[in-house]
């Protein structure tokens, strides 16, 4: 669902960019109360895991593919405001290192995936958990919120395309919602499975279940295991991703291809490839590992800045 350059007009890019910038700045201020010293590594590792998972496209109906968005998962573990920051780091790295999402469309992608998932999606999850605070409710809330967050992101993307004059609303909105209803099932299953696993083995990792006492647990060890998992997925699993076009690409093809410009020369690993390596498998694996480590490092630095009041996005 990463919008490339050339799909949105200048006013839409400017408006979504301003909204995204203000929201990320506000999220950094709000997250200061929840990002403690022991949770800083967790923000880094969650960002890296979501980045790695987004590299793995899974096939869906009609010769199309989808991938995890991860906004709800980030918020369930980190809290909604820290979730916005983690997702924003992922999207910035994807854009600047791999040209996955356009430079001019970065604001729109943050609105569609970081804000829709981590804020709106978490609101749905939290409401369900509040009504019935059980382990099953955590899982059910994550599943429902994940599916709805994908639908919301798809609707926002369709509205932006319509507002930009790229496609008529009557064509792009139902197409986006239908395709992403299937992608949302994958999102819901992945998120629900992860939340169910954490509830069983590490319930203190869930933001809604966390207490002041639980932050004293060995979350650094959990972070090391999580980073190792992210690197494994990025290096070994990402080359196995489906080559079918993702939802937005498939819809663009069906409605009349709207060509995105080629990656600028400054993008170091366009299309998740290390250019000087022979063999697509190794080039993708190394690019994924570099990306996961970059996301982990930037999220760690940002979370420390938020924690100690020195973040540039205050």
mmCIF file of N, CA and C in Angstrom, residues 185-287:
data_model
loop_
_atom_site.group_PDB
_atom_site.id
_atom_site.type_symbol
_atom_site.label_atom_id
_atom_site.label_comp_id
_atom_site.label_asym_id
_atom_site.label_seq_id
_atom_site.Cartn_x
_atom_site.Cartn_y
_atom_site.Cartn_z
ATOM 1 N N UNK A 185 -7.325 -9.921 6.068
ATOM 2 C CA UNK A 185 -7.412 -11.225 6.729
ATOM 3 C C UNK A 185 -6.016 -11.706 7.104
ATOM 4 N N UNK A 186 -5.072 -11.567 6.181
ATOM 5 C CA UNK A 186 -3.690 -11.928 6.503
ATOM 6 C C UNK A 186 -3.138 -11.088 7.638
ATOM 7 N N UNK A 187 -3.406 -9.795 7.600
ATOM 8 C CA UNK A 187 -2.964 -8.899 8.677
ATOM 9 C C UNK A 187 -3.545 -9.346 10.011
ATOM 10 N N UNK A 188 -4.832 -9.669 10.033
ATOM 11 C CA UNK A 188 -5.499 -10.063 11.266
ATOM 12 C C UNK A 188 -4.943 -11.376 11.811
ATOM 13 N N UNK A 189 -4.711 -12.344 10.916
ATOM 14 C CA UNK A 189 -4.192 -13.636 11.365
ATOM 15 C C UNK A 189 -2.787 -13.497 11.943
ATOM 16 N N UNK A 190 -1.930 -12.735 11.270
ATOM 17 C CA UNK A 190 -0.558 -12.560 11.762
ATOM 18 C C UNK A 190 -0.560 -11.831 13.099
ATOM 19 N N UNK A 191 -1.293 -10.730 13.169
ATOM 20 C CA UNK A 191 -1.323 -9.951 14.409
ATOM 21 C C UNK A 191 -1.924 -10.761 15.546
ATOM 22 N N UNK A 192 -3.030 -11.453 15.276
ATOM 23 C CA UNK A 192 -3.656 -12.264 16.313
ATOM 24 C C UNK A 192 -2.746 -13.363 16.807
ATOM 25 N N UNK A 193 -2.006 -14.000 15.896
ATOM 26 C CA UNK A 193 -1.094 -15.075 16.295
ATOM 27 C C UNK A 193 0.027 -14.543 17.182
ATOM 28 N N UNK A 194 0.578 -13.386 16.821
ATOM 29 C CA UNK A 194 1.659 -12.808 17.631
ATOM 30 C C UNK A 194 1.147 -12.414 19.008
ATOM 31 N N UNK A 195 -0.017 -11.779 19.057
ATOM 32 C CA UNK A 195 -0.579 -11.364 20.350
ATOM 33 C C UNK A 195 -0.905 -12.581 21.204
ATOM 34 N N UNK A 196 -1.465 -13.626 20.611
ATOM 35 C CA UNK A 196 -1.762 -14.844 21.366
ATOM 36 C C UNK A 196 -0.487 -15.454 21.934
ATOM 37 N N UNK A 197 0.576 -15.466 21.145
ATOM 38 C CA UNK A 197 1.863 -15.993 21.614
ATOM 39 C C UNK A 197 2.404 -15.159 22.775
ATOM 40 N N UNK A 198 2.345 -13.845 22.643
ATOM 41 C CA UNK A 198 2.873 -12.982 23.704
ATOM 42 C C UNK A 198 2.048 -13.095 24.986
ATOM 43 N N UNK A 199 0.734 -13.192 24.838
ATOM 44 C CA UNK A 199 -0.128 -13.359 26.011
ATOM 45 C C UNK A 199 0.246 -14.622 26.771
ATOM 46 N N UNK A 200 0.649 -15.635 26.040
ATOM 47 C CA UNK A 200 0.963 -16.921 26.659
ATOM 48 C C UNK A 200 2.341 -16.922 27.316
ATOM 49 N N UNK A 201 3.347 -16.331 26.651
ATOM 50 C CA UNK A 201 4.722 -16.470 27.141
ATOM 51 C C UNK A 201 5.300 -15.194 27.738
ATOM 52 N N UNK A 202 4.874 -14.014 27.259
ATOM 53 C CA UNK A 202 5.414 -12.747 27.755
ATOM 54 C C UNK A 202 4.311 -11.692 27.813
ATOM 55 N N UNK A 203 3.316 -11.864 28.686
ATOM 56 C CA UNK A 203 2.210 -10.899 28.708
ATOM 57 C C UNK A 203 2.649 -9.487 29.072
ATOM 58 N N UNK A 204 3.792 -9.344 29.750
ATOM 59 C CA UNK A 204 4.249 -8.004 30.124
ATOM 60 C C UNK A 204 4.683 -7.180 28.910
ATOM 61 N N UNK A 205 4.808 -7.831 27.748
ATOM 62 C CA UNK A 205 5.185 -7.092 26.552
ATOM 63 C C UNK A 205 4.009 -6.337 25.938
ATOM 64 N N UNK A 206 2.794 -6.646 26.348
ATOM 65 C CA UNK A 206 1.633 -5.944 25.822
ATOM 66 C C UNK A 206 1.413 -4.662 26.613
ATOM 67 N N UNK A 207 1.254 -3.572 25.907
ATOM 68 C CA UNK A 207 1.107 -2.259 26.540
ATOM 69 C C UNK A 207 -0.068 -2.224 27.516
ATOM 70 N N UNK A 208 -1.214 -2.793 27.127
ATOM 71 C CA UNK A 208 -2.403 -2.738 27.969
ATOM 72 C C UNK A 208 -2.287 -3.612 29.209
ATOM 73 N N UNK A 209 -1.384 -4.608 29.165
ATOM 74 C CA UNK A 209 -1.219 -5.515 30.303
ATOM 75 C C UNK A 209 0.000 -5.173 31.140
ATOM 76 N N UNK A 210 0.743 -4.143 30.752
ATOM 77 C CA UNK A 210 1.997 -3.824 31.412
ATOM 78 C C UNK A 210 1.728 -3.057 32.701
ATOM 79 N N UNK A 211 2.488 -3.380 33.731
ATOM 80 C CA UNK A 211 2.410 -2.679 35.008
ATOM 81 C C UNK A 211 3.779 -2.115 35.337
ATOM 82 N N UNK A 212 3.872 -1.166 36.275
ATOM 83 C CA UNK A 212 5.197 -0.653 36.657
ATOM 84 C C UNK A 212 6.153 -1.753 37.084
ATOM 85 N N UNK A 213 5.629 -2.795 37.731
ATOM 86 C CA UNK A 213 6.503 -3.880 38.172
ATOM 87 C C UNK A 213 7.030 -4.692 36.986
ATOM 88 N N UNK A 214 6.205 -4.846 35.942
ATOM 89 C CA UNK A 214 6.613 -5.701 34.834
ATOM 90 C C UNK A 214 7.734 -5.087 34.009
ATOM 91 N N UNK A 215 7.903 -3.768 34.066
ATOM 92 C CA UNK A 215 8.976 -3.149 33.295
ATOM 93 C C UNK A 215 10.339 -3.514 33.854
ATOM 94 N N UNK A 216 10.367 -4.067 35.061
ATOM 95 C CA UNK A 216 11.648 -4.495 35.637
ATOM 96 C C UNK A 216 12.091 -5.849 35.115
ATOM 97 N N UNK A 217 11.226 -6.514 34.330
ATOM 98 C CA UNK A 217 11.602 -7.812 33.785
ATOM 99 C C UNK A 217 12.671 -7.645 32.704
ATOM 100 N N UNK A 218 13.211 -8.736 32.259
ATOM 101 C CA UNK A 218 14.373 -8.678 31.375
ATOM 102 C C UNK A 218 13.953 -8.467 29.921
ATOM 103 N N UNK A 219 13.464 -7.261 29.664
ATOM 104 C CA UNK A 219 13.021 -6.966 28.320
ATOM 105 C C UNK A 219 14.186 -6.829 27.355
ATOM 106 N N UNK A 220 15.378 -6.552 27.859
ATOM 107 C CA UNK A 220 16.538 -6.477 26.975
ATOM 108 C C UNK A 220 16.819 -7.835 26.338
ATOM 109 N N UNK A 221 16.660 -8.904 27.123
ATOM 110 C CA UNK A 221 16.853 -10.238 26.561
ATOM 111 C C UNK A 221 15.796 -10.549 25.508
ATOM 112 N N UNK A 222 14.568 -10.114 25.778
ATOM 113 C CA UNK A 222 13.501 -10.277 24.800
ATOM 114 C C UNK A 222 13.841 -9.509 23.527
ATOM 115 N N UNK A 223 14.404 -8.309 23.694
ATOM 116 C CA UNK A 223 14.760 -7.489 22.545
ATOM 117 C C UNK A 223 15.835 -8.156 21.696
ATOM 118 N N UNK A 224 16.806 -8.781 22.338
ATOM 119 C CA UNK A 224 17.856 -9.490 21.588
ATOM 120 C C UNK A 224 17.240 -10.620 20.767
ATOM 121 N N UNK A 225 16.349 -11.384 21.385
ATOM 122 C CA UNK A 225 15.689 -12.475 20.661
ATOM 123 C C UNK A 225 14.837 -11.928 19.520
ATOM 124 N N UNK A 226 14.163 -10.813 19.763
ATOM 125 C CA UNK A 226 13.331 -10.214 18.721
ATOM 126 C C UNK A 226 14.154 -9.702 17.554
ATOM 127 N N UNK A 227 15.295 -9.072 17.846
ATOM 128 C CA UNK A 227 16.154 -8.584 16.770
ATOM 129 C C UNK A 227 16.699 -9.746 15.948
ATOM 130 N N UNK A 228 17.068 -10.836 16.615
ATOM 131 C CA UNK A 228 17.540 -12.016 15.890
ATOM 132 C C UNK A 228 16.442 -12.556 14.976
ATOM 133 N N UNK A 229 15.197 -12.532 15.450
ATOM 134 C CA UNK A 229 14.075 -12.980 14.624
ATOM 135 C C UNK A 229 13.894 -12.084 13.412
ATOM 136 N N UNK A 230 13.982 -10.755 13.633
ATOM 137 C CA UNK A 230 13.832 -9.814 12.523
ATOM 138 C C UNK A 230 14.911 -10.034 11.472
ATOM 139 N N UNK A 231 16.141 -10.244 11.909
ATOM 140 C CA UNK A 231 17.232 -10.475 10.961
ATOM 141 C C UNK A 231 17.051 -11.792 10.215
ATOM 142 N N UNK A 232 16.565 -12.803 10.912
ATOM 143 C CA UNK A 232 16.310 -14.090 10.254
ATOM 144 C C UNK A 232 15.262 -13.926 9.155
ATOM 145 N N UNK A 233 14.166 -13.235 9.484
ATOM 146 C CA UNK A 233 13.105 -13.044 8.490
ATOM 147 C C UNK A 233 13.618 -12.215 7.318
ATOM 148 N N UNK A 234 14.334 -11.129 7.624
ATOM 149 C CA UNK A 234 14.824 -10.249 6.563
ATOM 150 C C UNK A 234 15.821 -10.958 5.665
ATOM 151 N N UNK A 235 16.683 -11.791 6.231
ATOM 152 C CA UNK A 235 17.751 -12.399 5.448
ATOM 153 C C UNK A 235 17.312 -13.684 4.739
ATOM 154 N N UNK A 236 16.554 -14.523 5.456
ATOM 155 C CA UNK A 236 16.251 -15.848 4.906
ATOM 156 C C UNK A 236 14.842 -15.975 4.337
ATOM 157 N N UNK A 237 13.871 -15.244 4.883
ATOM 158 C CA UNK A 237 12.479 -15.423 4.462
ATOM 159 C C UNK A 237 12.080 -14.431 3.378
ATOM 160 N N UNK A 238 12.584 -13.193 3.440
ATOM 161 C CA UNK A 238 12.143 -12.171 2.489
ATOM 162 C C UNK A 238 12.370 -12.545 1.028
ATOM 163 N N UNK A 239 13.451 -13.266 0.668
ATOM 164 C CA UNK A 239 13.587 -13.648 -0.741
ATOM 165 C C UNK A 239 12.497 -14.607 -1.229
ATOM 166 N N UNK A 240 11.753 -15.209 -0.290
ATOM 167 C CA UNK A 240 10.679 -16.137 -0.665
ATOM 168 C C UNK A 240 9.346 -15.433 -0.866
ATOM 169 N N UNK A 241 9.325 -14.109 -0.718
ATOM 170 C CA UNK A 241 8.075 -13.359 -0.803
ATOM 171 C C UNK A 241 7.440 -13.511 -2.183
ATOM 172 N N UNK A 242 6.112 -13.417 -2.212
ATOM 173 C CA UNK A 242 5.384 -13.510 -3.474
ATOM 174 C C UNK A 242 5.799 -12.382 -4.413
ATOM 175 N N UNK A 243 5.984 -12.725 -5.685
ATOM 176 C CA UNK A 243 6.347 -11.732 -6.695
ATOM 177 C C UNK A 243 5.119 -11.093 -7.335
ATOM 178 N N UNK A 244 3.917 -11.509 -6.936
ATOM 179 C CA UNK A 244 2.697 -10.936 -7.498
ATOM 180 C C UNK A 244 2.566 -9.474 -7.073
ATOM 181 N N UNK A 245 1.950 -8.639 -7.898
ATOM 182 C CA UNK A 245 1.787 -7.232 -7.534
ATOM 183 C C UNK A 245 0.956 -7.085 -6.269
ATOM 184 N N UNK A 246 1.293 -6.075 -5.471
ATOM 185 C CA UNK A 246 0.507 -5.864 -4.257
ATOM 186 C C UNK A 246 -0.826 -5.211 -4.614
ATOM 187 N N UNK A 247 -1.653 -4.982 -3.600
ATOM 188 C CA UNK A 247 -3.004 -4.509 -3.851
ATOM 189 C C UNK A 247 -3.064 -3.231 -4.656
ATOM 190 N N UNK A 248 -2.277 -2.229 -4.266
ATOM 191 C CA UNK A 248 -2.297 -0.950 -4.967
ATOM 192 C C UNK A 248 -1.792 -1.084 -6.399
ATOM 193 N N UNK A 249 -0.733 -1.873 -6.598
ATOM 194 C CA UNK A 249 -0.192 -2.078 -7.946
ATOM 195 C C UNK A 249 -1.215 -2.764 -8.845
ATOM 196 N N UNK A 250 -1.889 -3.771 -8.293
ATOM 197 C CA UNK A 250 -2.884 -4.491 -9.086
ATOM 198 C C UNK A 250 -4.041 -3.582 -9.476
ATOM 199 N N UNK A 251 -4.461 -2.733 -8.562
ATOM 200 C CA UNK A 251 -5.568 -1.814 -8.850
ATOM 201 C C UNK A 251 -5.142 -0.778 -9.877
ATOM 202 N N UNK A 252 -3.903 -0.273 -9.753
ATOM 203 C CA UNK A 252 -3.400 0.679 -10.746
ATOM 204 C C UNK A 252 -3.384 0.048 -12.133
ATOM 205 N N UNK A 253 -3.010 -1.224 -12.218
ATOM 206 C CA UNK A 253 -3.017 -1.922 -13.511
ATOM 207 C C UNK A 253 -4.435 -2.059 -14.057
ATOM 208 N N UNK A 254 -5.375 -2.380 -13.173
ATOM 209 C CA UNK A 254 -6.747 -2.617 -13.636
ATOM 210 C C UNK A 254 -7.464 -1.335 -14.028
ATOM 211 N N UNK A 255 -7.117 -0.227 -13.385
ATOM 212 C CA UNK A 255 -7.784 1.046 -13.665
ATOM 213 C C UNK A 255 -7.073 1.856 -14.746
ATOM 214 N N UNK A 256 -5.960 1.356 -15.217
ATOM 215 C CA UNK A 256 -5.168 2.109 -16.193
ATOM 216 C C UNK A 256 -3.870 2.512 -15.527
ATOM 217 N N UNK A 257 -2.784 1.878 -15.920
ATOM 218 C CA UNK A 257 -1.506 2.026 -15.230
ATOM 219 C C UNK A 257 -1.095 3.476 -15.136
ATOM 220 N N UNK A 258 -0.780 3.879 -13.937
ATOM 221 C CA UNK A 258 -0.249 5.209 -13.679
ATOM 222 C C UNK A 258 1.211 5.021 -13.299
ATOM 223 N N UNK A 259 2.099 5.323 -14.215
ATOM 224 C CA UNK A 259 3.504 4.973 -14.037
ATOM 225 C C UNK A 259 4.168 5.818 -12.958
ATOM 226 N N UNK A 260 4.894 5.143 -12.066
ATOM 227 C CA UNK A 260 5.724 5.845 -11.086
ATOM 228 C C UNK A 260 7.090 6.104 -11.697
ATOM 229 N N UNK A 261 7.727 7.213 -11.346
ATOM 230 C CA UNK A 261 9.054 7.489 -11.884
ATOM 231 C C UNK A 261 10.079 6.508 -11.333
ATOM 232 N N UNK A 262 11.200 6.319 -12.030
ATOM 233 C CA UNK A 262 12.250 5.440 -11.507
ATOM 234 C C UNK A 262 12.858 6.004 -10.240
ATOM 235 N N UNK A 263 13.510 5.151 -9.486
ATOM 236 C CA UNK A 263 14.122 5.579 -8.231
ATOM 237 C C UNK A 263 15.223 6.601 -8.507
ATOM 238 N N UNK A 264 15.293 7.676 -7.715
ATOM 239 C CA UNK A 264 16.387 8.640 -7.879
ATOM 240 C C UNK A 264 17.736 7.969 -7.640
ATOM 241 N N UNK A 265 18.756 8.551 -8.222
ATOM 242 C CA UNK A 265 20.096 7.970 -8.116
ATOM 243 C C UNK A 265 20.597 7.937 -6.674
ATOM 244 N N UNK A 266 20.048 8.801 -5.822
ATOM 245 C CA UNK A 266 20.519 8.859 -4.429
ATOM 246 C C UNK A 266 20.003 7.697 -3.590
ATOM 247 N N UNK A 267 19.024 6.943 -4.074
ATOM 248 C CA UNK A 267 18.493 5.806 -3.324
ATOM 249 C C UNK A 267 19.501 4.670 -3.396
ATOM 250 N N UNK A 268 20.045 4.225 -2.263
ATOM 251 C CA UNK A 268 21.163 3.273 -2.309
ATOM 252 C C UNK A 268 20.772 1.840 -2.650
ATOM 253 N N UNK A 269 19.574 1.398 -2.261
ATOM 254 C CA UNK A 269 19.194 -0.010 -2.477
ATOM 255 C C UNK A 269 17.766 -0.086 -2.997
ATOM 256 N N UNK A 270 17.535 0.536 -4.148
ATOM 257 C CA UNK A 270 16.199 0.576 -4.726
ATOM 258 C C UNK A 270 15.662 -0.830 -4.937
ATOM 259 N N UNK A 271 14.376 -0.983 -4.639
ATOM 260 C CA UNK A 271 13.679 -2.264 -4.820
ATOM 261 C C UNK A 271 14.315 -3.384 -4.002
ATOM 262 N N UNK A 272 14.874 -3.028 -2.845
ATOM 263 C CA UNK A 272 15.450 -4.001 -1.911
ATOM 264 C C UNK A 272 16.524 -4.864 -2.589
ATOM 265 N N UNK A 273 17.406 -4.205 -3.314
ATOM 266 C CA UNK A 273 18.505 -4.906 -3.976
ATOM 267 C C UNK A 273 19.817 -4.175 -3.685
ATOM 268 N N UNK A 274 20.848 -4.921 -3.321
ATOM 269 C CA UNK A 274 22.193 -4.369 -3.223
ATOM 270 C C UNK A 274 22.812 -4.507 -4.605
ATOM 271 N N UNK A 275 22.971 -3.369 -5.279
ATOM 272 C CA UNK A 275 23.244 -3.385 -6.715
ATOM 273 C C UNK A 275 24.529 -4.122 -7.089
ATOM 274 N N UNK A 276 25.553 -4.068 -6.238
ATOM 275 C CA UNK A 276 26.839 -4.648 -6.621
ATOM 276 C C UNK A 276 26.917 -6.145 -6.375
ATOM 277 N N UNK A 277 25.852 -6.734 -5.825
ATOM 278 C CA UNK A 277 25.856 -8.173 -5.585
ATOM 279 C C UNK A 277 25.205 -8.915 -6.743
ATOM 280 N N UNK A 278 25.807 -10.019 -7.137
ATOM 281 C CA UNK A 278 25.202 -10.864 -8.154
ATOM 282 C C UNK A 278 24.239 -11.849 -7.488
ATOM 283 N N UNK A 279 23.129 -12.050 -8.126
ATOM 284 C CA UNK A 279 22.147 -12.987 -7.582
ATOM 285 C C UNK A 279 21.088 -12.249 -6.788
ATOM 286 N N UNK A 280 19.842 -12.337 -7.241
ATOM 287 C CA UNK A 280 18.755 -11.594 -6.602
ATOM 288 C C UNK A 280 18.533 -12.030 -5.155
ATOM 289 N N UNK A 281 18.712 -13.329 -4.883
ATOM 290 C CA UNK A 281 18.469 -13.842 -3.528
ATOM 291 C C UNK A 281 19.382 -13.163 -2.518
ATOM 292 N N UNK A 282 20.675 -13.196 -2.760
ATOM 293 C CA UNK A 282 21.620 -12.607 -1.819
ATOM 294 C C UNK A 282 21.469 -11.094 -1.751
ATOM 295 N N UNK A 283 21.203 -10.462 -2.891
ATOM 296 C CA UNK A 283 21.029 -9.009 -2.909
ATOM 297 C C UNK A 283 19.837 -8.585 -2.055
ATOM 298 N N UNK A 284 18.739 -9.346 -2.148
ATOM 299 C CA UNK A 284 17.559 -9.042 -1.332
ATOM 300 C C UNK A 284 17.815 -9.347 0.142
ATOM 301 N N UNK A 285 18.464 -10.465 0.416
ATOM 302 C CA UNK A 285 18.741 -10.850 1.804
ATOM 303 C C UNK A 285 19.590 -9.803 2.508
ATOM 304 N N UNK A 286 20.663 -9.368 1.850
ATOM 305 C CA UNK A 286 21.550 -8.391 2.478
ATOM 306 C C UNK A 286 20.854 -7.050 2.636
ATOM 307 N N UNK A 287 20.088 -6.644 1.636
ATOM 308 C CA UNK A 287 19.344 -5.393 1.743
ATOM 309 C C UNK A 287 18.367 -5.445 2.915
#
